[in-house]
PDB file of C-alpha atoms in Angstrom:
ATOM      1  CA  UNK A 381      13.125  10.977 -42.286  1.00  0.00           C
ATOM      2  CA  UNK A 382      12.470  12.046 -38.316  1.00  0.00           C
ATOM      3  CA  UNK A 383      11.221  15.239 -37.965  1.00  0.00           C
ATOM      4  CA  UNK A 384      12.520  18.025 -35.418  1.00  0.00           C
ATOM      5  CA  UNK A 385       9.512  17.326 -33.369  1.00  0.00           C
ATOM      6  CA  UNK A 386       9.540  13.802 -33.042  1.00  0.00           C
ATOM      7  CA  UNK A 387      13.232  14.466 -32.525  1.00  0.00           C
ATOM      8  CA  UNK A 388      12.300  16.063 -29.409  1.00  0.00           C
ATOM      9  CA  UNK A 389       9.912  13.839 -28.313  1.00  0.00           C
ATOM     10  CA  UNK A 390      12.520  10.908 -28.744  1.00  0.00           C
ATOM     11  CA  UNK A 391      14.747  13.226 -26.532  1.00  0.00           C
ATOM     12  CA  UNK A 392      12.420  14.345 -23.503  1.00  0.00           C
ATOM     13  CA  UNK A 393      11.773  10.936 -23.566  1.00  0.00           C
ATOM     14  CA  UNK A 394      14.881   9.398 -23.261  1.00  0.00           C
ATOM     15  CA  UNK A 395      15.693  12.209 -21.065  1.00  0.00           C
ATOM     16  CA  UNK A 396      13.081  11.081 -18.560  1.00  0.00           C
ATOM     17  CA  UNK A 397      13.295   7.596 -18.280  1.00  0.00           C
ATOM     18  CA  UNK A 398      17.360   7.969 -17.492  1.00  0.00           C
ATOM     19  CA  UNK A 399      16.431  10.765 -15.251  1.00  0.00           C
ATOM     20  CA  UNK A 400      13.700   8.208 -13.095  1.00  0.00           C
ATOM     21  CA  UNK A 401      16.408   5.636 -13.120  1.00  0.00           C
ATOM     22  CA  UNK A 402      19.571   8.217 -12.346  1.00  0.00           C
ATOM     23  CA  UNK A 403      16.972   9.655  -9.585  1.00  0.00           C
ATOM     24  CA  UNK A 404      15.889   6.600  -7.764  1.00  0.00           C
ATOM     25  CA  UNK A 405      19.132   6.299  -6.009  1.00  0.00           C
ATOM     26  CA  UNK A 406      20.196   3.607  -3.084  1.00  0.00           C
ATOM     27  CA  UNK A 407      21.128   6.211  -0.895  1.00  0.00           C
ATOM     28  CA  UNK A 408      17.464   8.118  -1.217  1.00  0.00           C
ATOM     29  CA  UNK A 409      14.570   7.591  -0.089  1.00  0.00           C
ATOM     30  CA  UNK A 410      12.687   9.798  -2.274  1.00  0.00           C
ATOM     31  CA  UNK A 411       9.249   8.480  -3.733  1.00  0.00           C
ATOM     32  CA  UNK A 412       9.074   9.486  -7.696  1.00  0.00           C
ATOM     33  CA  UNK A 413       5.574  10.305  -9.023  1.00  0.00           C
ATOM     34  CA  UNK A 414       4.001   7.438 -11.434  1.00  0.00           C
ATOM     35  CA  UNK A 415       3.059  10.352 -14.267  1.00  0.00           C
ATOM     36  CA  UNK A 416       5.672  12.823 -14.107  1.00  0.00           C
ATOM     37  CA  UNK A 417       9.048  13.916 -12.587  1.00  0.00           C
ATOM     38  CA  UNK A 418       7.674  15.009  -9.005  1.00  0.00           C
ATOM     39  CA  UNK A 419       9.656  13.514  -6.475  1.00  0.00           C
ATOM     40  CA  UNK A 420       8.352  13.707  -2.100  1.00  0.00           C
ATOM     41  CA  UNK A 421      10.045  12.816   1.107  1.00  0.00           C
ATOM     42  CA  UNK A 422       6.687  10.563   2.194  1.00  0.00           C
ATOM     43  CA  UNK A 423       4.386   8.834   0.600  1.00  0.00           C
ATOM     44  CA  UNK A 424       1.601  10.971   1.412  1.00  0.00           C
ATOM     45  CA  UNK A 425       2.085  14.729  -0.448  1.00  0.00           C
ATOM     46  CA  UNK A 426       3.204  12.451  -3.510  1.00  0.00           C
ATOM     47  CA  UNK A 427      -0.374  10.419  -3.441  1.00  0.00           C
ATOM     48  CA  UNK A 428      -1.809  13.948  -2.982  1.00  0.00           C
ATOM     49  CA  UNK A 429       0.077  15.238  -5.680  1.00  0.00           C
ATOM     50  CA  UNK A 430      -1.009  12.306  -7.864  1.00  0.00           C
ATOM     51  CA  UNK A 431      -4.577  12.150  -6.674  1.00  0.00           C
ATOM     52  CA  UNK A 432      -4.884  16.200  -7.261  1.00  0.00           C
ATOM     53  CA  UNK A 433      -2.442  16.694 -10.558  1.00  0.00           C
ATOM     54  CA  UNK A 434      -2.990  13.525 -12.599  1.00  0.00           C
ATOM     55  CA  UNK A 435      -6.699  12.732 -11.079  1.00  0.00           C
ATOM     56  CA  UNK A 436      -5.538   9.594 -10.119  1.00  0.00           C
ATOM     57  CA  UNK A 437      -6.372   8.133  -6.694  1.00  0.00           C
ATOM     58  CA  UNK A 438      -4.305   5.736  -5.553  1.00  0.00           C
ATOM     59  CA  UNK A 439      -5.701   4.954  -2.064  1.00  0.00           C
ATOM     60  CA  UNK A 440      -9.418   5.227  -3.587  1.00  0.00           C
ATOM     61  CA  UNK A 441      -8.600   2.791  -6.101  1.00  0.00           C
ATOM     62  CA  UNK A 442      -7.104   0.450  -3.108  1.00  0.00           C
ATOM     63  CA  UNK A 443     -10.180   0.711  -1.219  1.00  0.00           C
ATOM     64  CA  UNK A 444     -12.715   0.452  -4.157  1.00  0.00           C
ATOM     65  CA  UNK A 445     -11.201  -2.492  -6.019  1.00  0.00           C
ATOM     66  CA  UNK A 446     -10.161  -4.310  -2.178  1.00  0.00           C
ATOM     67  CA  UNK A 447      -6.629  -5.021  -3.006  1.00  0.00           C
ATOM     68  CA  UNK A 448      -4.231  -6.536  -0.934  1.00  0.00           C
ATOM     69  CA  UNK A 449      -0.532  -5.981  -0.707  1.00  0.00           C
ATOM     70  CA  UNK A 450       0.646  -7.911  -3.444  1.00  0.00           C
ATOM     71  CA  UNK A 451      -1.902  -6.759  -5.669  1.00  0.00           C
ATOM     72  CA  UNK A 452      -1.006  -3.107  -4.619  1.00  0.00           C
ATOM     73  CA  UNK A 453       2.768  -4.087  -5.522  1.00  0.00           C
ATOM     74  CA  UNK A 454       1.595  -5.266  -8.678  1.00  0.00           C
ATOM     75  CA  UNK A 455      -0.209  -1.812  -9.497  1.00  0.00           C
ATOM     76  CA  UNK A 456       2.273   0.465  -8.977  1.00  0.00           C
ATOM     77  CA  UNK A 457       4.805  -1.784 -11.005  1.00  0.00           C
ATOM     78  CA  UNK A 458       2.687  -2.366 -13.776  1.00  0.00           C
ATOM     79  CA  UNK A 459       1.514   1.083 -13.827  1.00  0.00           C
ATOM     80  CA  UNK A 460       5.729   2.360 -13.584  1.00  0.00           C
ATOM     81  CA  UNK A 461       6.498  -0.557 -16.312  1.00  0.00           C
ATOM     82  CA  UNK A 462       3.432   0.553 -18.680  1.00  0.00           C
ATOM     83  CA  UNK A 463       4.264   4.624 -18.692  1.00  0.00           C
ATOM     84  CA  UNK A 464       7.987   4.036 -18.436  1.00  0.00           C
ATOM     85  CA  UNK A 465       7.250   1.939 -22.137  1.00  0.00           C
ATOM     86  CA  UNK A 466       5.015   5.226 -23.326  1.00  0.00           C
ATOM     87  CA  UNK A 467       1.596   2.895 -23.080  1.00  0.00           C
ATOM     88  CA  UNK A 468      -1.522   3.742 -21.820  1.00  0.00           C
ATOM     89  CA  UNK A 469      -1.963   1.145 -18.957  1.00  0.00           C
ATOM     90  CA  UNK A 470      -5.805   1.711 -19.014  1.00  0.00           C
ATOM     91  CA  UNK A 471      -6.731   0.787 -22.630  1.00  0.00           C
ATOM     92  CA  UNK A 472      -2.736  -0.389 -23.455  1.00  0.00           C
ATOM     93  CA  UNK A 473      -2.618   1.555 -26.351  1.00  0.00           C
ATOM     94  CA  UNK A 474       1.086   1.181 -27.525  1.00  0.00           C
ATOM     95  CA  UNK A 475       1.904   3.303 -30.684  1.00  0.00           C
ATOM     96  CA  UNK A 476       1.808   6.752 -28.605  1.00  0.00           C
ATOM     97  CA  UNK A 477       6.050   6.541 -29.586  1.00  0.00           C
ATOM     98  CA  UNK A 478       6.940   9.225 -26.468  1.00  0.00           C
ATOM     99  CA  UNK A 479       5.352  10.303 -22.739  1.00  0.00           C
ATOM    100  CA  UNK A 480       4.466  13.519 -24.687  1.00  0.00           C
ATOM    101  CA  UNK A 481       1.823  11.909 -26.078  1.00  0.00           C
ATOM    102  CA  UNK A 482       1.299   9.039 -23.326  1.00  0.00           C
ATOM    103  CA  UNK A 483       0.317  12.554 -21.011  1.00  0.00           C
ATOM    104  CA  UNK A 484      -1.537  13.913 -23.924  1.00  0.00           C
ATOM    105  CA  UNK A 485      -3.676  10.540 -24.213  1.00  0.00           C
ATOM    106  CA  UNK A 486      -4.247  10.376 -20.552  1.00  0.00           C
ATOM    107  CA  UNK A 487      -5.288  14.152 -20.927  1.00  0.00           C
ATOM    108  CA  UNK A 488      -7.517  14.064 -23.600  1.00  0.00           C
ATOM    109  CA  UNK A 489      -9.202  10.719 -22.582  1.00  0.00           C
ATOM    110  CA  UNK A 490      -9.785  11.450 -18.897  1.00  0.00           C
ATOM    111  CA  UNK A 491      -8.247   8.190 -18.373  1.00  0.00           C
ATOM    112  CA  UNK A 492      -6.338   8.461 -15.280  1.00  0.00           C
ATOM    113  CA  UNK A 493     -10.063   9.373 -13.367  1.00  0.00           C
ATOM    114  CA  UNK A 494     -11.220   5.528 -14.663  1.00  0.00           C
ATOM    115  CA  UNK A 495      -8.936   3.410 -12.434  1.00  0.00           C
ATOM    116  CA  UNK A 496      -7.990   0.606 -13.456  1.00  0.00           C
ATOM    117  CA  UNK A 497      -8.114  -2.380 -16.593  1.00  0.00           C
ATOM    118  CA  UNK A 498      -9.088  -5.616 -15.470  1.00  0.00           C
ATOM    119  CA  UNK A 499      -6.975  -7.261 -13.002  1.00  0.00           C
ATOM    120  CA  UNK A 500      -6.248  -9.882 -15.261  1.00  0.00           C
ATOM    121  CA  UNK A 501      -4.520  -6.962 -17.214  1.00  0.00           C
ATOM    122  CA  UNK A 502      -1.737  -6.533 -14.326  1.00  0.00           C
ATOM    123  CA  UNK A 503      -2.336  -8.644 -11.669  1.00  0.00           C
ATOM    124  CA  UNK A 504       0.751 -11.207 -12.968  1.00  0.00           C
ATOM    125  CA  UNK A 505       3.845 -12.554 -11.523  1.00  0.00           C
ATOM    126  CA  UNK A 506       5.822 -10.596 -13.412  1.00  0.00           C
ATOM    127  CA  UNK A 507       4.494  -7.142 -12.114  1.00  0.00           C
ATOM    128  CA  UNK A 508       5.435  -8.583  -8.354  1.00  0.00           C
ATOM    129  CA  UNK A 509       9.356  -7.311  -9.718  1.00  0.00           C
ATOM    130  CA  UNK A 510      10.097  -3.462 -10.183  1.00  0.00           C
ATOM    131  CA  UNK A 511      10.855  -2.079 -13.254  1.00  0.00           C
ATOM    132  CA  UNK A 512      13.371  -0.072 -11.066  1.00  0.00           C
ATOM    133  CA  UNK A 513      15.874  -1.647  -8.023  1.00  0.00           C
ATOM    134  CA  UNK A 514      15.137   1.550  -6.061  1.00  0.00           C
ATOM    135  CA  UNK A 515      11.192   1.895  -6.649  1.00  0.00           C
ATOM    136  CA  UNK A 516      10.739   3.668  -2.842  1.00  0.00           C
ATOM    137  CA  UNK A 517       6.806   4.052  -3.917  1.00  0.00           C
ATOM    138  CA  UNK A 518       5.732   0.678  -3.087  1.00  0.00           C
ATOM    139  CA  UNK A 519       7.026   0.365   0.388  1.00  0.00           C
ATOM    140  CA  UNK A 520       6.294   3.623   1.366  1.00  0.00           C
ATOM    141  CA  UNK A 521       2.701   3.034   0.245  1.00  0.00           C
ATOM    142  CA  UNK A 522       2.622   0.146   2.417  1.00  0.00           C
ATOM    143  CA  UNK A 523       4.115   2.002   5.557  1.00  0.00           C
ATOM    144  CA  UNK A 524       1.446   4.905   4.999  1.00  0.00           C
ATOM    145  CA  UNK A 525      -1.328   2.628   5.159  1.00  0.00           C
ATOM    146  CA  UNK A 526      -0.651   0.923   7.446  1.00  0.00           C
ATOM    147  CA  UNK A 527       0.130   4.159   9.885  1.00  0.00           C
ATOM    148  CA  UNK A 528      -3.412   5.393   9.150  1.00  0.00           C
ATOM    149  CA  UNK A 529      -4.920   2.230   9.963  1.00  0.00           C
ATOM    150  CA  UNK A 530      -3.652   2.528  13.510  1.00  0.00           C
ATOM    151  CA  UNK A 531      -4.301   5.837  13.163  1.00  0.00           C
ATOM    152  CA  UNK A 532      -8.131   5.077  12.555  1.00  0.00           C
ATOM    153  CA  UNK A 533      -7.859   2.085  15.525  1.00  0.00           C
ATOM    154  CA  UNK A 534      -6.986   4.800  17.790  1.00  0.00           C
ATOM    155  CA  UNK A 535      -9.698   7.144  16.744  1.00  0.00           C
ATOM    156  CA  UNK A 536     -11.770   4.566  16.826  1.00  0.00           C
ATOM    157  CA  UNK A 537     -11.076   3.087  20.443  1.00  0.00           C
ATOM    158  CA  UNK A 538     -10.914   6.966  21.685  1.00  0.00           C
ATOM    159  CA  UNK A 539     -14.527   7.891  20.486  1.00  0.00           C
ATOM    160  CA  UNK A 540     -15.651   4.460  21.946  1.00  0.00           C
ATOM    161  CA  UNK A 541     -14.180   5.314  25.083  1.00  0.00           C
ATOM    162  CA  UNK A 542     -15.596   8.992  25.004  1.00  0.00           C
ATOM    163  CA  UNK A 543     -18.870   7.591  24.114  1.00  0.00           C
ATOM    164  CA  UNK A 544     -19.060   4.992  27.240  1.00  0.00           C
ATOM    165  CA  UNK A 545     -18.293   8.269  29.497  1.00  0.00           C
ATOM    166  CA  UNK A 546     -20.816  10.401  28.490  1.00  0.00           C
ATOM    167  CA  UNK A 547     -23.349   7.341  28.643  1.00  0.00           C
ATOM    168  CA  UNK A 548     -22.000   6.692  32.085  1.00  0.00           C
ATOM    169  CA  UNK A 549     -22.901  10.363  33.215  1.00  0.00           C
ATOM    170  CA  UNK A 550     -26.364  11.123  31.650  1.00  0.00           C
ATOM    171  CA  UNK A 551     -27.070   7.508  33.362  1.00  0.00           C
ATOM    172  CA  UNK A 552     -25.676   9.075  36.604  1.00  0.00           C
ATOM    173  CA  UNK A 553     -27.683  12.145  36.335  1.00  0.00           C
ATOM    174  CA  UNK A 554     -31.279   9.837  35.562  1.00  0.00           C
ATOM    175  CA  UNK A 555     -30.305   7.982  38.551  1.00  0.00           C
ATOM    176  CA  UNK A 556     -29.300  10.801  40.776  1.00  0.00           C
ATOM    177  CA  UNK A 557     -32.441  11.831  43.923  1.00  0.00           C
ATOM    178  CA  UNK A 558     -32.512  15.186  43.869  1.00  0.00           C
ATOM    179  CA  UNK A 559     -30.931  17.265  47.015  1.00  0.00           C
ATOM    180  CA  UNK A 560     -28.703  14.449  47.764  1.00  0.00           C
ATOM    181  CA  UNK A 561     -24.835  14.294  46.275  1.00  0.00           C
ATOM    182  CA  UNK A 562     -23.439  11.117  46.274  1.00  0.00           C
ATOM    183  CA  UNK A 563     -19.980  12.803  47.975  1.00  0.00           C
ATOM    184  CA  UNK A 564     -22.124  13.770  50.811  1.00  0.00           C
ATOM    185  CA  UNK A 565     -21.990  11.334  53.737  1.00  0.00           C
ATOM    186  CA  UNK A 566     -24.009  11.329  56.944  1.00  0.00           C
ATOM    187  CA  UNK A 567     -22.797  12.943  59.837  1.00  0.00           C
ATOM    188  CA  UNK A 568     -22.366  10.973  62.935  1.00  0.00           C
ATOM    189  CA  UNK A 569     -23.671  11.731  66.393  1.00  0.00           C
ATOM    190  CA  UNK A 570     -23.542  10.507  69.454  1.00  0.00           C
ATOM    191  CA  UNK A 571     -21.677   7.155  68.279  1.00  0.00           C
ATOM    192  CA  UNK A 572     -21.000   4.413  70.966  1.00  0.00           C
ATOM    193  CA  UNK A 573     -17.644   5.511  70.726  1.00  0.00           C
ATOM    194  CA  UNK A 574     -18.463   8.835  72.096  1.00  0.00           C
ATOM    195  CA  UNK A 575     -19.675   7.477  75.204  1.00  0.00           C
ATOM    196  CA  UNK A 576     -16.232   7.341  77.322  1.00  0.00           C
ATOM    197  CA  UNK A 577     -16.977   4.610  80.079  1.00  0.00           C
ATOM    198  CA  UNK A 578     -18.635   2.755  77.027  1.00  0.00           C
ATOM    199  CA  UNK A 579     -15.399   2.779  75.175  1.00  0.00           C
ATOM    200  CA  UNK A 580     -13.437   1.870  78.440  1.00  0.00           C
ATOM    201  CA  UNK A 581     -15.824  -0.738  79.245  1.00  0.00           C
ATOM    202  CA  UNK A 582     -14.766  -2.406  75.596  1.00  0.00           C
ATOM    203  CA  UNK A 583     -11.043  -2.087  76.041  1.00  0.00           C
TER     204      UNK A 583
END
């Protein structure tokens, strides 16, 4: 016979997986967090969010485990597919019955802060599809990266080009004679040109 409680956990359940799905609209392009019911404009204060509320680092996982851009599609899928199921996609265990205790696992185990299982875990065909039409995460994921890798270019190319300056001056000032500036030019006098019957004599 169910129980109030797991009554309630059946119901905040069901609650939340129609509200992902009713919330994820066409006509929105709001990203919905992979642990909870936080929603962002941009990719970026929802990977905060993530990184800072669930311990979860999206972009350090990215960079640590080198994945590309179908394998990032695949990890955000499988990740949506495995909570939106109540199943811990780090060890897959699958009798939690609710996201109550899916959080409360994740909580008590730290597991979020381990990353991820082994690729050959997620890293399938089938995790290339969303579990939802709308899923805004996974494009917007790809559109921040790649905005901070030309970000980082231009850094990059800016510091070069500040660096080449300053090398250019400190090799101007070691080559510089002292009591001589190089806007200075010599004054002329008494030029050929000065000399009148000269200069009519050349006409």
């Amino acid at each position: 016979m169910p129980t109030f409680v797991d009554s309630d956990e059946e119901e905040e359940e069901e609650s939340w997986q129609e509200w992902q799905e009713d919330n994820i609209d066409v006509e929105q392009t709001r990203v919905v967090c992979l642990f909870c019911e936080e929603t962002a404009d941009h990719a970026a204060p929802l990977l905060g969010h993530i990184k800072n509320v669930h311990n979860f680092d999206i972009l350090g996982v990215i960079e640590k485990e080198k994945l590309d851009v179908y394998e990032r599609v695949q990890m955000i899928n499988y990740i949506r597919k495995e909570n939106y199921n109540a199943r811990c996609f780090v060890c897959g265990k699958a009798d939690l019955g609710s996201l109550q205790k899916l959080r409360q696992h994740y909580a008590d185990n730290d597991h979020l802060s381990k990353g991820l299982p082994d690729k050959s875990v997620w890293c399938t065909e089938e995790n290339l599809v969303p579990i939802f039409d709308n899923d805004h995460l996974t494009w917007m994921l790809e559109s921040y990266i790649d905005e901070r890798e030309v970000s980082t270019q231009i850094e990059e190319t800016t510091t070069v080009f500040g660096n080449i300056r300053e090398y250019l001056l400190k090799q101007s000032e070691v080559n510089s004679v002292e009591g001589v500036i190089a806007e200075d030019l010599p004054e002329l006098h008494d030029g050929a040109l000065a000399d009148f019957n000269l200069y009519e004599s050349l006409k």
